[in-house]
Coordinates of C-alpha atoms in Angstrom, one line a residue:
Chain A
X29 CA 188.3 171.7 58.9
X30 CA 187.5 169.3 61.6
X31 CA 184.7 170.8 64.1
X32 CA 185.5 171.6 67.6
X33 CA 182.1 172.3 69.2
X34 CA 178.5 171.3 67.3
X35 CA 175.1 172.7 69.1
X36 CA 172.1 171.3 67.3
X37 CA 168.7 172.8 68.3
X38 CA 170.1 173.5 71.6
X39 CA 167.7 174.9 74.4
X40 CA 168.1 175.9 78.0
X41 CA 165.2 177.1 80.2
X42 CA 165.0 179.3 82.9
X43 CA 163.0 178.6 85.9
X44 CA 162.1 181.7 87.3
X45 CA 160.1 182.8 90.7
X46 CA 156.7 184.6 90.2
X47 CA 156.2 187.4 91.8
X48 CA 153.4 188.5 94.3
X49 CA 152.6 191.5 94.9
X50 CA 154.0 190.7 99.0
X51 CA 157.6 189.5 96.6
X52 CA 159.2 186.9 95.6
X53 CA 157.1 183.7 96.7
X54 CA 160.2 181.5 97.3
X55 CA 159.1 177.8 95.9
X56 CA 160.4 174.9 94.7
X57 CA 156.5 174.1 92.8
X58 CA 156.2 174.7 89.3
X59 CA 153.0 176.5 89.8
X60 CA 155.1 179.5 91.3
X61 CA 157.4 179.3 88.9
X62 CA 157.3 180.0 85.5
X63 CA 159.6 179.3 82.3
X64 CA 161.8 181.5 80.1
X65 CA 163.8 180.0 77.3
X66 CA 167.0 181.7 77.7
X67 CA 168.4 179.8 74.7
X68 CA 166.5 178.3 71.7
X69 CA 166.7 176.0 68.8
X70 CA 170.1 177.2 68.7
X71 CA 172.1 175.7 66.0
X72 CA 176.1 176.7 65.8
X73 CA 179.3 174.5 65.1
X74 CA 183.1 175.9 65.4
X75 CA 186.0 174.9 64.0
X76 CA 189.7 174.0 65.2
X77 CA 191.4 177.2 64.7
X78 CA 188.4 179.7 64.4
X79 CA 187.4 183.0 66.5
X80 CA 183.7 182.9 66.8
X81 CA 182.6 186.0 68.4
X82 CA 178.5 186.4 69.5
X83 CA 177.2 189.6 69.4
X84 CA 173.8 191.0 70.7
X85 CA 172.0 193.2 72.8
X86 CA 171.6 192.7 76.5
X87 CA 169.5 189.3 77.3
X88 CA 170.6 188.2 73.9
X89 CA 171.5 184.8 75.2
X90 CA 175.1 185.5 74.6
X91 CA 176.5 184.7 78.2
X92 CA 174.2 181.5 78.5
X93 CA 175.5 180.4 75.3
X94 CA 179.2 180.6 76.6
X95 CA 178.3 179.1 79.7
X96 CA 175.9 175.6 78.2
X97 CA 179.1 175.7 75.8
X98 CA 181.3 175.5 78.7
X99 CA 179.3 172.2 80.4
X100 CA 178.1 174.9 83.3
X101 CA 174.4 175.0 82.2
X102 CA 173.3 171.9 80.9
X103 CA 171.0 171.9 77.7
X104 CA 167.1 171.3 78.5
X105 CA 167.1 170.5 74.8
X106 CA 169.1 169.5 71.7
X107 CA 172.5 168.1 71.3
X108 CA 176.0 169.6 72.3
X109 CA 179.1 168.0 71.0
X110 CA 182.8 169.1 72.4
X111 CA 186.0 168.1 71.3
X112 CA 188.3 168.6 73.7
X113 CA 188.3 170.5 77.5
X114 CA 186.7 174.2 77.7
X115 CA 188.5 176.9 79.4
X116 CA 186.3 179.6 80.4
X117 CA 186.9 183.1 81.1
X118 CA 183.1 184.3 82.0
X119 CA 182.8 187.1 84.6
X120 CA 185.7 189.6 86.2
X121 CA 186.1 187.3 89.2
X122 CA 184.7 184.2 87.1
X123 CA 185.7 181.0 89.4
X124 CA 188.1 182.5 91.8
X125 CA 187.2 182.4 95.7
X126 CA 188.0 185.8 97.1
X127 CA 189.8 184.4 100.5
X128 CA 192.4 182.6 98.6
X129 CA 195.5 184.1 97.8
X130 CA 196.7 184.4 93.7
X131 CA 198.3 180.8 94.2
X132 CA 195.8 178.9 96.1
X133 CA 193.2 180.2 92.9
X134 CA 196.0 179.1 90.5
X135 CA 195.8 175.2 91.9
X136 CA 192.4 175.2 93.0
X137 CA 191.2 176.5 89.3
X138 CA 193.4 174.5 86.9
X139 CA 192.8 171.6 89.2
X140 CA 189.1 172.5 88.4
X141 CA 189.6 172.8 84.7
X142 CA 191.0 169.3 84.3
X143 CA 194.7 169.9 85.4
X144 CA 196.8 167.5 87.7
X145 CA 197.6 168.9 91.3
X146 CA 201.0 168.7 90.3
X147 CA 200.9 170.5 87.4
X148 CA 199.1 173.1 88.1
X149 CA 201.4 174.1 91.0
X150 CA 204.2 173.9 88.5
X151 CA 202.4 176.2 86.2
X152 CA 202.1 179.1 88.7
X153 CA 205.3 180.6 87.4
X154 CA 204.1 180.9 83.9
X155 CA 200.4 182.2 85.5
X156 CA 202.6 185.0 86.8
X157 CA 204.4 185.7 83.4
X158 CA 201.3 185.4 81.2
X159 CA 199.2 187.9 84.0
X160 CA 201.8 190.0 84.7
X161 CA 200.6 190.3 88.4
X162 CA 204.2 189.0 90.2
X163 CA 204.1 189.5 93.8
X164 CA 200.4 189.9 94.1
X165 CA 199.6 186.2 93.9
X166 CA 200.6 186.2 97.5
X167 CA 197.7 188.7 98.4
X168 CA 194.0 187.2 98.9
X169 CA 192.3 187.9 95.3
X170 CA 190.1 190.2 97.7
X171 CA 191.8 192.9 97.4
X172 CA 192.4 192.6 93.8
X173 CA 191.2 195.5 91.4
X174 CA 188.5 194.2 88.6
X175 CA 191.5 194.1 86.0
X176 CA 193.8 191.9 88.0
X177 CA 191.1 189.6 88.2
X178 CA 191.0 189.5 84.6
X179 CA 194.7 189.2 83.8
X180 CA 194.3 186.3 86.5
X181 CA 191.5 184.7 84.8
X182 CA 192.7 185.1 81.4
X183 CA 196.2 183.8 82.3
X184 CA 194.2 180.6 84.1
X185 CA 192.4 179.7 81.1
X186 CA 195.2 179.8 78.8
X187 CA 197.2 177.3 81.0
X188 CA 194.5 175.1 81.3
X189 CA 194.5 171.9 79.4
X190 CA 191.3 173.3 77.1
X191 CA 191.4 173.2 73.4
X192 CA 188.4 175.7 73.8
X193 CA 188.4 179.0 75.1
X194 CA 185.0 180.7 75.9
X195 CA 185.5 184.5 76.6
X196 CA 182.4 186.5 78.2
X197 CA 182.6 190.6 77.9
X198 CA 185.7 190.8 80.5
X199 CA 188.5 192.0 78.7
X200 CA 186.9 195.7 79.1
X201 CA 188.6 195.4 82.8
X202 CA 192.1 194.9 81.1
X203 CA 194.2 198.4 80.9
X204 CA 194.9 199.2 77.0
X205 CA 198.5 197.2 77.1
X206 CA 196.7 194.1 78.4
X207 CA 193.6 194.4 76.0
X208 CA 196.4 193.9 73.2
X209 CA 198.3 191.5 74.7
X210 CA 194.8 189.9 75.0
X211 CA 194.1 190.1 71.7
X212 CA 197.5 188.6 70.6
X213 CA 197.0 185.7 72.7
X214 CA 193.8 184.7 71.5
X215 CA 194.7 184.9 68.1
X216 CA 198.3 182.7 68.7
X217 CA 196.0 180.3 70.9
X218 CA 193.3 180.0 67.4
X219 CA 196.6 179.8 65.5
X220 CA 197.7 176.6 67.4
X221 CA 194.3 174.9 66.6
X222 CA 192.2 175.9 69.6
X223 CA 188.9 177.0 69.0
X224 CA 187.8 180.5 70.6
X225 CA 184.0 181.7 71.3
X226 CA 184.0 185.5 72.4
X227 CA 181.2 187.7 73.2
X228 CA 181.6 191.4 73.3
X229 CA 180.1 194.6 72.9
X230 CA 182.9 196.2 71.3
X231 CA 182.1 195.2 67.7
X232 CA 185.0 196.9 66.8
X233 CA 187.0 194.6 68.7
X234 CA 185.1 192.0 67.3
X235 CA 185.4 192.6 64.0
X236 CA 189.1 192.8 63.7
X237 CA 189.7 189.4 65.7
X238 CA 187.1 187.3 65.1
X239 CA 186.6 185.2 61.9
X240 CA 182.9 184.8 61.9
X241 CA 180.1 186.7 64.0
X242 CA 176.9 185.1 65.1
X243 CA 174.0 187.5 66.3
X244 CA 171.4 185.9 69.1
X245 CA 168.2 188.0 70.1
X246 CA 165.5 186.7 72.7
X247 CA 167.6 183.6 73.0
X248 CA 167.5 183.1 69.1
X249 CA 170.9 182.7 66.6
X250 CA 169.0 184.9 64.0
X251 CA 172.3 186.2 62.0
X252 CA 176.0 184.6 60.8
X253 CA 178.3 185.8 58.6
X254 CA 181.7 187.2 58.0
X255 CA 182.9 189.3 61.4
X256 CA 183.4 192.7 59.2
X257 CA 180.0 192.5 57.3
X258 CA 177.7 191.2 60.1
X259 CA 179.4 193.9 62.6
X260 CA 178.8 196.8 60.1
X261 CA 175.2 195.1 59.5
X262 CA 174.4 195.2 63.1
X263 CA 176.0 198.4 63.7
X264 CA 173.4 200.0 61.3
X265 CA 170.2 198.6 62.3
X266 CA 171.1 199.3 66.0
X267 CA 172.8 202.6 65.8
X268 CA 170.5 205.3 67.5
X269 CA 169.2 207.9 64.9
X270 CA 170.6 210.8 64.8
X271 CA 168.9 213.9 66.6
X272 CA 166.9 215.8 63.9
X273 CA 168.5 219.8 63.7
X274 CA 166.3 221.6 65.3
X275 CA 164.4 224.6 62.9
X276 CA 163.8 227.7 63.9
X277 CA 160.8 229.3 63.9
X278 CA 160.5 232.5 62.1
Chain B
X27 CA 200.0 170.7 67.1
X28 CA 202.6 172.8 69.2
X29 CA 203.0 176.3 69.7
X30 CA 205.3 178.6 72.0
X31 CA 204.5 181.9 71.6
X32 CA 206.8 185.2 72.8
X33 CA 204.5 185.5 75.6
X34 CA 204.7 182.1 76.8
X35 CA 201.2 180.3 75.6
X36 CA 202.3 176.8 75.1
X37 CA 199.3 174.3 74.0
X38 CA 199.5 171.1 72.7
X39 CA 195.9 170.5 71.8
X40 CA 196.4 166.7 70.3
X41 CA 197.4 165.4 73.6
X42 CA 195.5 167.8 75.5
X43 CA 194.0 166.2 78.7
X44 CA 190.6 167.6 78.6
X45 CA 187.7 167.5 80.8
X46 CA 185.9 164.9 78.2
X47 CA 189.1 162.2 78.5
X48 CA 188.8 161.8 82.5
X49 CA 185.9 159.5 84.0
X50 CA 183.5 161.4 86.0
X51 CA 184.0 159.1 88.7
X52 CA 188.3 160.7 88.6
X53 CA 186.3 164.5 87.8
X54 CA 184.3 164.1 90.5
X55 CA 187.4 163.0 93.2
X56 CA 189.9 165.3 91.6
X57 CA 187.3 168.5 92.1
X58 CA 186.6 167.6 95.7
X59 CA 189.9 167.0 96.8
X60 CA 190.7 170.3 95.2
X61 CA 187.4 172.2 97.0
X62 CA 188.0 170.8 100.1
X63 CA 191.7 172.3 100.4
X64 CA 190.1 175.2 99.5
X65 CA 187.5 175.3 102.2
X66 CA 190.0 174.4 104.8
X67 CA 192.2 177.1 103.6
X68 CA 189.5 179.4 103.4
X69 CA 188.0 178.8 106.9
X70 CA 190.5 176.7 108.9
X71 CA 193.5 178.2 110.6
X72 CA 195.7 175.1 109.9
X73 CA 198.7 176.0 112.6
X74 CA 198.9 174.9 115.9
X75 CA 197.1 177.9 117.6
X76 CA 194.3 177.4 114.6
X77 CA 193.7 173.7 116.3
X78 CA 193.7 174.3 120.0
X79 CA 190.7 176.9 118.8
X80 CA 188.8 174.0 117.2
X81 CA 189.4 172.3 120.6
X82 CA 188.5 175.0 122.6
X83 CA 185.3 174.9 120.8
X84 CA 183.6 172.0 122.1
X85 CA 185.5 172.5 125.3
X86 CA 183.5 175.7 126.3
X87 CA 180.4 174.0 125.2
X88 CA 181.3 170.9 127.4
X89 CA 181.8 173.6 130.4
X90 CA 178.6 175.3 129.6
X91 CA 176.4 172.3 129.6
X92 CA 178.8 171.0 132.9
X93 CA 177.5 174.0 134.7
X94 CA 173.8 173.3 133.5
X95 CA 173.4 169.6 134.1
X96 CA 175.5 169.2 137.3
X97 CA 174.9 172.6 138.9
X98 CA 171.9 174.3 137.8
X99 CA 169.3 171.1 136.7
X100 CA 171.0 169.3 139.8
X101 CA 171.7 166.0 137.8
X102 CA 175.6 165.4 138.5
X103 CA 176.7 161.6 137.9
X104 CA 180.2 160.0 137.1
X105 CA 182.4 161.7 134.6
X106 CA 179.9 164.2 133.7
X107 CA 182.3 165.2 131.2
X108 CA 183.5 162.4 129.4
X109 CA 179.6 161.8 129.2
X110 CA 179.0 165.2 128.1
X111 CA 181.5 165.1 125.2
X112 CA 180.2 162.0 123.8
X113 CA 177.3 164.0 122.6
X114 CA 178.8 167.2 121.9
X115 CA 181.6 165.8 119.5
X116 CA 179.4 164.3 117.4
X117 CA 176.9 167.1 117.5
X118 CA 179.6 169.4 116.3
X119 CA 180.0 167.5 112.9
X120 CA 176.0 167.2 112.2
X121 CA 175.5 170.7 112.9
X122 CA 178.7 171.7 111.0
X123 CA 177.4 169.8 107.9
X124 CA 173.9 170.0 108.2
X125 CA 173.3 174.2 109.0
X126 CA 176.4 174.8 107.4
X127 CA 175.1 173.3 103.8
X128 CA 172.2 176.2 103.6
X129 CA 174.3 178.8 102.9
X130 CA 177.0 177.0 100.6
X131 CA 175.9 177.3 97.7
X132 CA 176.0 181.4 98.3
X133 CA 179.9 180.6 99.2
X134 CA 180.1 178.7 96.4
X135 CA 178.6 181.0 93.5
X136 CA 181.2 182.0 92.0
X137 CA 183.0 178.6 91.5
X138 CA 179.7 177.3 90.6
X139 CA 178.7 180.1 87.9
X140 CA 182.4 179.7 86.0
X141 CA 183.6 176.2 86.4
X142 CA 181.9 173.1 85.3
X143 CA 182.9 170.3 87.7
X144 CA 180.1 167.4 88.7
X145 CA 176.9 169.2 91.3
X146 CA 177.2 166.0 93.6
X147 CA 180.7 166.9 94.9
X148 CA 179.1 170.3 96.8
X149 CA 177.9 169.3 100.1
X150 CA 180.9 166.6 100.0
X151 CA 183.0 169.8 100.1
X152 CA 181.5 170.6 104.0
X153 CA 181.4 166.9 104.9
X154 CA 184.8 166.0 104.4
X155 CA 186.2 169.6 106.2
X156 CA 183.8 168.9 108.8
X157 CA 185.4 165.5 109.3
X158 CA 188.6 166.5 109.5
X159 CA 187.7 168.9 112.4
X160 CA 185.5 165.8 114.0
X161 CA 189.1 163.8 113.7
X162 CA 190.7 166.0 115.5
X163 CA 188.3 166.6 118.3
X164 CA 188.2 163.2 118.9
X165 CA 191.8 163.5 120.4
X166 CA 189.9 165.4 123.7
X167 CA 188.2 162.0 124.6
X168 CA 192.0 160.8 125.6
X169 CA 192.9 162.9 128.4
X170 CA 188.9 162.9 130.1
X171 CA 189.5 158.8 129.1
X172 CA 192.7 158.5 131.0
X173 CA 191.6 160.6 133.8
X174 CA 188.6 158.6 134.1
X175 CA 190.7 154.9 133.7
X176 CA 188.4 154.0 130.9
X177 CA 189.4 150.9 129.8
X178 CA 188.3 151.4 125.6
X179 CA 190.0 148.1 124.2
X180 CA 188.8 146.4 122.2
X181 CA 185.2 148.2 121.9
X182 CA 186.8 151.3 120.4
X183 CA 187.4 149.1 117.4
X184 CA 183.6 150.0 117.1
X185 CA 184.8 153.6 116.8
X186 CA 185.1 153.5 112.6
X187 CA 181.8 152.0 112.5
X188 CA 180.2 155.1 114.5
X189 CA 181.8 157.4 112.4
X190 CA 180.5 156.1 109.1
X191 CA 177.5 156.4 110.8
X192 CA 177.3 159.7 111.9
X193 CA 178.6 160.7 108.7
X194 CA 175.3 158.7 106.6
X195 CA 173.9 160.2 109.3
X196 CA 174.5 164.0 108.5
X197 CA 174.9 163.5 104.8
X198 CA 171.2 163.1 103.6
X199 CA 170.2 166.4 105.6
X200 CA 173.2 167.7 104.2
X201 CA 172.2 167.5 101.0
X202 CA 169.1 168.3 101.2
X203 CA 169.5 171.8 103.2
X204 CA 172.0 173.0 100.2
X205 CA 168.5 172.7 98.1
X206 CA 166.5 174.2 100.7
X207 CA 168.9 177.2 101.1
X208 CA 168.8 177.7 98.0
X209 CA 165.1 177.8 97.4
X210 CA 163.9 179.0 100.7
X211 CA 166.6 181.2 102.3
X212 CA 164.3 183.2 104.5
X213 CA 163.7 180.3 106.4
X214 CA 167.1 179.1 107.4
X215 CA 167.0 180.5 110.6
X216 CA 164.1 178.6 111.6
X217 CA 165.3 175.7 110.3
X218 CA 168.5 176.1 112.6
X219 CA 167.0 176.6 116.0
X220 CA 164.9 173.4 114.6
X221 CA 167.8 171.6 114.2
X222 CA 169.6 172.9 117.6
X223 CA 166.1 172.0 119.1
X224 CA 167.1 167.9 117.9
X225 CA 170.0 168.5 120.5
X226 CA 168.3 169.0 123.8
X227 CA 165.4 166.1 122.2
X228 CA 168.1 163.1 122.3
X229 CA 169.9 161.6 125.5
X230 CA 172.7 164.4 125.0
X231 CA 172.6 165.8 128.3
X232 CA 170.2 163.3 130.2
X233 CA 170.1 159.3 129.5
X234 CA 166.9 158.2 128.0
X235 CA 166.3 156.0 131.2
X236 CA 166.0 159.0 133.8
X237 CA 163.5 161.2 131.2
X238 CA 160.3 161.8 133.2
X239 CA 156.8 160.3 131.9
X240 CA 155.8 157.6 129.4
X241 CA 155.6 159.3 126.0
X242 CA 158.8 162.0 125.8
X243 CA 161.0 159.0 126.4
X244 CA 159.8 157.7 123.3
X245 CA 159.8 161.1 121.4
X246 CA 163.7 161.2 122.1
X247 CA 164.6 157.7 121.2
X248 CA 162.9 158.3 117.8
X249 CA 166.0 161.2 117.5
X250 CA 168.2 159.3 115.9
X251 CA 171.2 161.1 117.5
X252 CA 170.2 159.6 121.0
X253 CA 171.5 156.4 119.3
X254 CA 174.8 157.8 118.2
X255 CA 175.2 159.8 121.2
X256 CA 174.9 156.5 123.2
X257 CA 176.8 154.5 121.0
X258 CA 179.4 156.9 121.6
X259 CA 179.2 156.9 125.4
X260 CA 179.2 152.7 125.2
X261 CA 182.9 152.4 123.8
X262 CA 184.0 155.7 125.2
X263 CA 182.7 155.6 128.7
X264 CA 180.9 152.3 129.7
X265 CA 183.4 150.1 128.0
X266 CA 181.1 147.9 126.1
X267 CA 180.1 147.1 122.5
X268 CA 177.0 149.3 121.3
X269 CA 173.4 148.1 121.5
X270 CA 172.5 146.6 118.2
X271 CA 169.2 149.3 118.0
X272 CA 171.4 151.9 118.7
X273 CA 173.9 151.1 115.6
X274 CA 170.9 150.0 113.1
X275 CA 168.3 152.7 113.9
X276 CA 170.6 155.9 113.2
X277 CA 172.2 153.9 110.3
X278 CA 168.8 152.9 109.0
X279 CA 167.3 156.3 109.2
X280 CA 170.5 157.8 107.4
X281 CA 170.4 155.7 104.9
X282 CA 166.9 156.5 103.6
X283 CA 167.8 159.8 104.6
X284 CA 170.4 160.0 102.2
X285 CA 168.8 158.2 99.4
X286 CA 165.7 160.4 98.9
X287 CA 168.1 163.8 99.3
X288 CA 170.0 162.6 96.4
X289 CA 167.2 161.9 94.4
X290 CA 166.0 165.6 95.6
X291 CA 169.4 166.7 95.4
X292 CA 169.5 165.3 91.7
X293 CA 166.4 167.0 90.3
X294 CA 167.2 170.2 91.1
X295 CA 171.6 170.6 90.6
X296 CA 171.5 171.8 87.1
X297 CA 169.6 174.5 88.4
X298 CA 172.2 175.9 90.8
X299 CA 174.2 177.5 88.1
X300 CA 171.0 179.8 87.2
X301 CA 169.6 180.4 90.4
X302 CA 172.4 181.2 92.5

């Protein structure tokens, strides 16, 4: 199977503000800053055709993973190699401008993600179809709730001319009908040869759709395998133990 | 490879035209053509009533400053206004870009977070949306020119060469107060009445050659706006070519401006993603 994306020993640092004890001391000198690696040594290739979902806890790494994959933070270290354009899907209201109205997000963002003016105003009809949202892409995305904004996003990124698709924990914002629709459009996107990196909490989820997990911790891929084992795996050793019953005293 | 789906995906992934197959030179042009229609969408009423405001804008100022000069500081001289709006149209676009840039980056955080398009084209967004507006104020010289019988040709032939100008001018600062917002965004009010101070310290309101004393004379010909602001009032009011000092010094000054806020500018753009 010929390889989509390729990270090799890929790094990215954080350059974060100290803090005094009068705040943040706001600085451009590195001596008031200091350096967290967000991402390291990480080492991760996906093929044409494969769901790759990362799983972790919170400040795993998992979002800045999606977003170096998707050329938005740019590696401090190590190679990255991607075939074809990335689509990403990354936060509820992930590269829309709130003023605009449901079209003017449509052009500006598949303009953005590599599409001709002219085809991306042609593609607003199917942007409608795929989101489902009709006569709301006349409304500012303002007043949008959280899971228009995905269905919007979602519908974007599939349209756009990406072989890739990078999909940060925002499906949670879809109702139930659009979760599976979701679900169904990822896997007939993989099925067409595009390559698809997820990241989710819901390992269930994760498990049925994804071919292969990776687990990152402090920034660190420390586990791969197959998406049923390594989600039971990871369920185990992070599932809270269970509340002792309580003896009575006699 | 080809798939329709019942739901409408279609993909064609071996002749997919993908971020990697398009120069960053064409990336670079396509994204800011595409952010600046969004800015002016965004911020710009675009109908007729939309660009009388924009001309009311540096109309009211021009009345302001009328009032001021002629009444209040007792300094009235020939077409106070055309003279006034010399300096206040061009004033308009540096301020536009220059304050404007410190709190982009804010505006732009979501586009920045979730889309990867090249860093440079940011302030570029604010410079050309500022220019437009600058184009279209430039239309109020006619009627004060006509009422005044300023004969303009050929000197405003000189008039694309000012512009450039103004716009090498504003681009450096530009640049380097999208940094500087971003880093140090409890001092961007101080940095604003700064800039608003470079205003009244330039020939806007009173020529260099009536300014009291030996020294502040020189203080506000080292602004290089006085030389725009002049170079303005040469084609638009007095009918002549610009002094050669008053083209090279602003042009000079923006150009090394603008070269060490890029480098600056450069350093510190992969970092926007993560800090803002």
């Amino acid at each position: 199977m010929t390889n989509a994306l390729v990270l090799e020993g890929v790094g990215v640092r954080f350059s974060v503000p100290r803090h005094t004890r009068a705040g943040r001391k706001p600085s451009l000198s590195r001596s008031n800053r200091h350096s967290i690696w967000g991402l390291k040594d990480i080492g991760l290739s996906a093929a044409r055709g494969e769901i790759v979902g990362i799983i972790g806890t919170n400040g795993a790494g998992k979002t800045s993973l999606l977003r170096t994959v998707a050329g938005i933070y740019r590696p401090d270290e190590g190679t990255l190699q991607v075939t074809g354009g990335v689509a990403p899907v990354l936060s509820v209201s992930g590269g829309l401008k709130p003023e605009l109205s449901g079209w003017e997000n449509v052009v500006l963002s598949l303009t953005l993600m590599g599409c001709p003016r002219d085809e991306a105003r042609q593609a607003a009809p199917r942007v409608a179809a795929l989101s489902g949202l009709g006569d709301f892409l006349d409304a500012e995305v303002r007043v949008y709730s959280a899971g228009m904004k995905t269905r919007l996003g979602f519908a974007l990124a599939l349209l756009a001319p990406a072989s890739i698709l990078v999909i940060d924990e925002v499906i949670g914002a879809a109702d139930h009908d659009y979760r599976g629709q979701i679900d169904e459009m990822i896997r007939e996107f993989a099925g067409a040869g595009g390559t698809i990196l997820m990241a989710s909490h819901d390992l269930e989820s994760m498990a049925h759709l994804c071919n292969r997990l990776v687990e990152l911790n402090h920034g660190r891929l420390i586990a791969e395998g197959k998406a049923t084992e390594l989600a039971e795996d990871y369920l185990r050793r992070h599932s809270s133990p269970k509340p002792k019953p309580q003896t009575e005293n006699t | 490879m080809t798939a329709q789906s019942d739901i409408g995906i279609e993909k064609d992934f071996t002749t997919s035209k993908a971020q990697t197959g398009t120069t960053g030179f064409h990336r670079g042009w396509t994204a800011l053509v595409a952010l600046t229609r969004a800015e002016l969408q965004e911020t710009r009423d675009l109908s007729l009533v939309g660009v009388f405001k924009w001309a009311l804008e540096p109309l009211s100022y021009m009345a302001i400053y009328f009032v001021l000069v002629g009444a209040i500081l007792d300094r009235p001289r020939y077409a106070l206004p055309l003279f006034l709006l010399c300096a206040l149209v061009p004033w308009r676009f540096f301020t536009g870009t220059t304050i404007e840039s410190m709190a982009l980056l804010k505006r732009y955080s979501e586009i920045i977070k979730n889309r990867a398009f090249p860093r440079e084209v940011i302030p570029l967004i604010l410079i050309a949306s500022q220019a437009l507006t600058f184009l279209i104020a430039l239309a109020l010289f006619a009627p004060l020119m006509i009422y005044y019988r300023v004969d303009a040709w050929p000197t405003i032939l000189w008039l694309p060469v000012l512009i450039v100008e103004l716009i090498v001018l504003s681009a450096g600062p530009t640049y380097l107060g999208v940094v500087f917002g971003l880093y140090f965004p409890d001092y961007r009010e101080i940095v604003r009445n700064l800039i608003r101070l470079g205003f009244f310290a330039s020939s806007a309101l009173v020529p260099i050659s009536e300014i009291p004393g030996d020294n502040l004379p020189l203080v506000l010909e080292a602004n290089p706006m006085t030389g725009i602001f002049d170079s303005f009032r040469a084609i638009m009011l007095f009918e002549h070519a610009p002094s050669f000092r008053d083209i090279a010094y602003p042009s000079t000054v923006g150009v090394v401006l603008l070269l060490v806020s890029l480098a600056i500018y450069r350093r510190y753009q992969s970092e926007f993603p993560k800090e803002t």
